[in-house]
mmCIF file of C-alpha atoms in Angstrom:
data_model
loop_
_atom_site.group_PDB
_atom_site.id
_atom_site.type_symbol
_atom_site.label_atom_id
_atom_site.label_comp_id
_atom_site.label_asym_id
_atom_site.label_seq_id
_atom_site.Cartn_x
_atom_site.Cartn_y
_atom_site.Cartn_z
ATOM 1 C CA MET B 1 -91.958 -49.985 52.104
ATOM 2 C CA THR B 2 -90.821 -52.885 50.135
ATOM 3 C CA MET B 3 -91.860 -56.406 49.790
ATOM 4 C CA GLN B 4 -89.569 -59.131 51.150
ATOM 5 C CA ASN B 5 -86.634 -59.758 48.650
ATOM 6 C CA ASP B 6 -87.349 -56.677 46.586
ATOM 7 C CA GLU B 7 -84.803 -53.996 46.052
ATOM 8 C CA PRO B 8 -85.972 -50.625 47.692
ATOM 9 C CA THR B 9 -86.483 -47.574 45.098
ATOM 10 C CA THR B 10 -84.275 -44.748 44.996
ATOM 11 C CA GLU B 11 -87.179 -42.945 46.628
ATOM 12 C CA GLN B 12 -87.271 -45.119 49.511
ATOM 13 C CA LEU B 13 -83.580 -45.181 49.902
ATOM 14 C CA GLU B 14 -83.634 -41.236 49.876
ATOM 15 C CA ARG B 15 -86.103 -41.400 52.457
ATOM 16 C CA GLU B 16 -84.015 -43.495 54.602
ATOM 17 C CA GLY B 17 -81.367 -41.301 54.103
ATOM 18 C CA ASP B 18 -83.459 -38.212 55.448
ATOM 19 C CA ILE B 19 -85.023 -40.147 58.369
ATOM 20 C CA ALA B 20 -81.215 -41.177 59.253
ATOM 21 C CA ALA B 21 -79.710 -37.468 58.560
ATOM 22 C CA ASP B 22 -82.401 -36.182 61.214
ATOM 23 C CA TYR B 23 -81.550 -38.771 63.777
ATOM 24 C CA ILE B 24 -77.700 -38.081 63.291
ATOM 25 C CA GLU B 25 -78.355 -34.214 63.415
ATOM 26 C CA GLY B 26 -80.094 -34.930 66.579
ATOM 27 C CA LEU B 27 -77.338 -36.938 67.899
ATOM 28 C CA LEU B 28 -74.847 -34.121 67.060
ATOM 29 C CA ASP B 29 -76.915 -31.459 68.901
ATOM 30 C CA ILE B 30 -76.858 -33.641 72.000
ATOM 31 C CA ALA B 31 -73.159 -34.112 71.838
ATOM 32 C CA ASP B 32 -72.729 -30.209 71.123
ATOM 33 C CA VAL B 33 -70.588 -31.530 67.896
ATOM 34 C CA ASP B 34 -70.960 -29.469 64.294
ATOM 35 C CA GLY B 35 -71.013 -31.447 61.527
ATOM 36 C CA ASP B 36 -71.982 -31.321 57.695
ATOM 37 C CA LEU B 37 -74.154 -34.167 56.405
ATOM 38 C CA GLU B 38 -74.205 -35.750 52.868
ATOM 39 C CA LEU B 39 -76.719 -38.124 51.715
ATOM 40 C CA ASP B 40 -76.323 -40.302 48.732
ATOM 41 C CA VAL B 41 -77.754 -43.618 47.222
ATOM 42 C CA ARG B 42 -75.189 -46.044 45.821
ATOM 43 C CA GLN B 43 -75.372 -49.882 45.165
ATOM 44 C CA GLY B 44 -78.820 -50.134 46.600
ATOM 45 C CA ARG B 45 -77.929 -48.358 49.999
ATOM 46 C CA ALA B 46 -78.479 -45.159 51.750
ATOM 47 C CA TYR B 47 -75.231 -43.580 52.513
ATOM 48 C CA VAL B 48 -75.018 -40.791 54.950
ATOM 49 C CA SER B 49 -71.672 -39.041 55.626
ATOM 50 C CA VAL B 50 -70.785 -36.710 58.210
ATOM 51 C CA GLU B 51 -67.934 -34.305 57.853
ATOM 52 C CA SER B 52 -66.430 -31.655 59.766
ATOM 53 C CA ASP B 53 -63.894 -28.727 59.446
ATOM 54 C CA ASP B 54 -62.361 -29.265 62.898
ATOM 55 C CA GLU B 55 -61.382 -32.253 64.953
ATOM 56 C CA SER B 56 -64.623 -32.543 66.796
ATOM 57 C CA LEU B 57 -65.776 -35.651 64.995
ATOM 58 C CA THR B 58 -62.486 -37.597 65.666
ATOM 59 C CA PRO B 59 -63.832 -39.480 68.668
ATOM 60 C CA PHE B 60 -66.820 -40.483 66.451
ATOM 61 C CA ALA B 61 -64.920 -41.785 63.726
ATOM 62 C CA ASP B 62 -63.449 -44.839 65.326
ATOM 63 C CA PRO B 63 -64.627 -47.852 63.486
ATOM 64 C CA GLU B 64 -66.446 -49.455 66.602
ATOM 65 C CA VAL B 65 -68.197 -46.229 67.478
ATOM 66 C CA VAL B 66 -69.358 -45.825 63.784
ATOM 67 C CA GLN B 67 -70.440 -49.384 63.651
ATOM 68 C CA ALA B 68 -72.548 -48.635 66.805
ATOM 69 C CA LEU B 69 -73.861 -45.346 65.500
ATOM 70 C CA GLN B 70 -74.918 -46.823 62.197
ATOM 71 C CA GLU B 71 -76.714 -49.790 64.064
ATOM 72 C CA LEU B 72 -78.656 -47.031 66.255
ATOM 73 C CA THR B 73 -79.369 -45.090 63.056
ATOM 74 C CA ARG B 74 -80.798 -48.102 61.242
ATOM 75 C CA ILE B 75 -82.941 -49.036 64.149
ATOM 76 C CA ALA B 76 -84.289 -45.414 64.062
ATOM 77 C CA VAL B 77 -84.808 -45.649 60.200
ATOM 78 C CA GLN B 78 -86.777 -49.039 61.020
ATOM 79 C CA ARG B 79 -88.858 -47.501 63.305
ATOM 80 C CA GLU B 80 -89.810 -44.997 61.022
ATOM 81 C CA THR B 81 -90.484 -47.039 57.971
ATOM 82 C CA GLY B 82 -91.068 -50.527 59.397
ATOM 83 C CA GLU B 83 -88.325 -52.005 57.146
ATOM 84 C CA PHE B 84 -85.016 -53.226 57.668
ATOM 85 C CA SER B 85 -82.345 -50.551 56.485
ATOM 86 C CA ARG B 86 -78.864 -51.524 55.119
ATOM 87 C CA LEU B 87 -77.771 -47.716 55.274
ATOM 88 C CA ILE B 88 -74.132 -47.008 55.533
ATOM 89 C CA LEU B 89 -72.739 -44.448 57.717
ATOM 90 C CA ASP B 90 -69.355 -42.600 57.381
ATOM 91 C CA VAL B 91 -68.247 -40.289 60.026
ATOM 92 C CA GLY B 92 -65.262 -38.132 59.247
ATOM 93 C CA GLY B 93 -63.769 -40.335 56.532
ATOM 94 C CA SER B 94 -63.991 -43.543 58.742
ATOM 95 C CA ARG B 95 -64.971 -45.622 55.785
ATOM 96 C CA ASP B 96 -61.882 -44.807 53.546
ATOM 97 C CA THR B 97 -59.787 -45.279 56.805
ATOM 98 C CA ARG B 98 -61.288 -48.755 57.317
ATOM 99 C CA ARG B 99 -60.860 -49.741 53.538
ATOM 100 C CA ALA B 100 -57.592 -48.842 53.629
ATOM 101 C CA GLN B 101 -56.866 -51.024 56.764
ATOM 102 C CA LEU B 102 -58.817 -53.913 54.892
ATOM 103 C CA ALA B 103 -56.611 -53.590 51.940
ATOM 104 C CA GLN B 104 -53.731 -53.917 54.194
ATOM 105 C CA LEU B 105 -55.183 -57.170 55.613
ATOM 106 C CA VAL B 106 -55.696 -58.509 52.132
ATOM 107 C CA ASP B 107 -52.260 -57.799 50.976
ATOM 108 C CA GLN B 108 -50.708 -59.683 54.088
ATOM 109 C CA ALA B 109 -53.325 -62.355 53.092
ATOM 110 C CA ILE B 110 -51.939 -62.548 49.719
ATOM 111 C CA ALA B 111 -48.345 -62.569 50.742
ATOM 112 C CA ARG B 112 -49.162 -65.909 52.785
ATOM 113 C CA LEU B 113 -50.477 -67.272 49.665
ATOM 114 C CA GLU B 114 -47.276 -66.120 47.608
ATOM 115 C CA ASP B 115 -45.403 -67.782 50.381
ATOM 116 C CA GLY B 116 -46.910 -71.027 49.504
ATOM 117 C CA ALA B 117 -50.001 -70.990 51.638
ATOM 118 C CA SER B 118 -53.341 -72.723 50.018
ATOM 119 C CA GLN B 119 -55.577 -70.256 51.650
ATOM 120 C CA ALA B 120 -55.580 -67.068 53.910
ATOM 121 C CA SER B 121 -58.218 -66.484 56.455
ATOM 122 C CA LEU B 122 -59.084 -62.909 57.550
ATOM 123 C CA PRO B 123 -60.555 -62.225 61.069
ATOM 124 C CA ALA B 124 -64.424 -61.848 61.360
ATOM 125 C CA MET B 125 -66.051 -58.930 60.464
ATOM 126 C CA SER B 126 -69.288 -57.260 59.407
ATOM 127 C CA SER B 127 -71.156 -57.859 56.120
ATOM 128 C CA TYR B 128 -70.197 -54.659 54.726
ATOM 129 C CA GLU B 129 -66.429 -54.992 55.607
ATOM 130 C CA ARG B 130 -66.559 -58.637 53.892
ATOM 131 C CA LYS B 131 -68.279 -57.168 50.915
ATOM 132 C CA VAL B 132 -65.326 -54.445 50.841
ATOM 133 C CA VAL B 133 -62.810 -57.353 51.255
ATOM 134 C CA HIS B 134 -64.410 -59.529 48.734
ATOM 135 C CA ASP B 135 -64.045 -56.208 46.083
ATOM 136 C CA ILE B 136 -60.396 -55.860 47.001
ATOM 137 C CA VAL B 137 -59.494 -59.453 46.712
ATOM 138 C CA ALA B 138 -61.231 -59.221 43.378
ATOM 139 C CA GLU B 139 -59.309 -56.399 42.051
ATOM 140 C CA ARG B 140 -56.108 -58.046 43.301
ATOM 141 C CA GLY B 141 -56.793 -60.963 41.244
ATOM 142 C CA TYR B 142 -57.780 -63.500 43.751
ATOM 143 C CA VAL B 143 -60.914 -65.235 45.145
ATOM 144 C CA SER B 144 -62.438 -64.974 48.265
ATOM 145 C CA GLU B 145 -65.636 -66.700 49.798
ATOM 146 C CA SER B 146 -67.306 -65.879 53.479
ATOM 147 C CA TYR B 147 -67.661 -68.772 56.113
ATOM 148 C CA GLY B 148 -69.039 -68.978 59.493
ATOM 149 C CA GLU B 149 -71.985 -67.631 61.287
ATOM 150 C CA ARG B 150 -73.171 -64.294 62.444
ATOM 151 C CA GLY B 151 -70.323 -62.671 64.702
ATOM 152 C CA ASP B 152 -67.656 -65.619 63.581
ATOM 153 C CA ARG B 153 -68.318 -64.811 59.837
ATOM 154 C CA HIS B 154 -65.073 -64.283 58.177
ATOM 155 C CA THR B 155 -63.482 -64.270 54.663
ATOM 156 C CA VAL B 156 -60.933 -66.740 53.336
ATOM 157 C CA VAL B 157 -58.665 -65.904 50.214
ATOM 158 C CA ARG B 158 -57.285 -68.145 47.639
ATOM 159 C CA LYS B 159 -55.260 -67.942 44.404
ATOM 160 C CA ALA B 160 -57.661 -67.646 41.491
#
């Protein structure tokens, strides 16, 4: 699909989304849950959103469950394409909910800075969550960097 260090094309990302949607539809069928899927390509990633008019997705919208489903879906895509996938899965608005939670963490870190701290560390989180944090920090006029390895990788916020 892509050579190492090359960005995937829109067509490749759309194919990832199609494969992911098929996989997610299969999981929803097994769980006997109705959901509408929406596919998109944003910022060099395939996005798959699952929505429902009822509460049937609520158990699947928990951030840890979404993370697990996203990893399983990425593996399914990789099995089909032979390439690592960075697709993003959103279930029942879980990404917006998590962004609001991360914004709250950033605001708490900024409050510590305003109270005199030279820096404020946030808990370890996924690369996607760190990216969201970096964006929020920049929107607030501060700077951030990630430190640590793998599961311990976290973000530190400082005044600009």
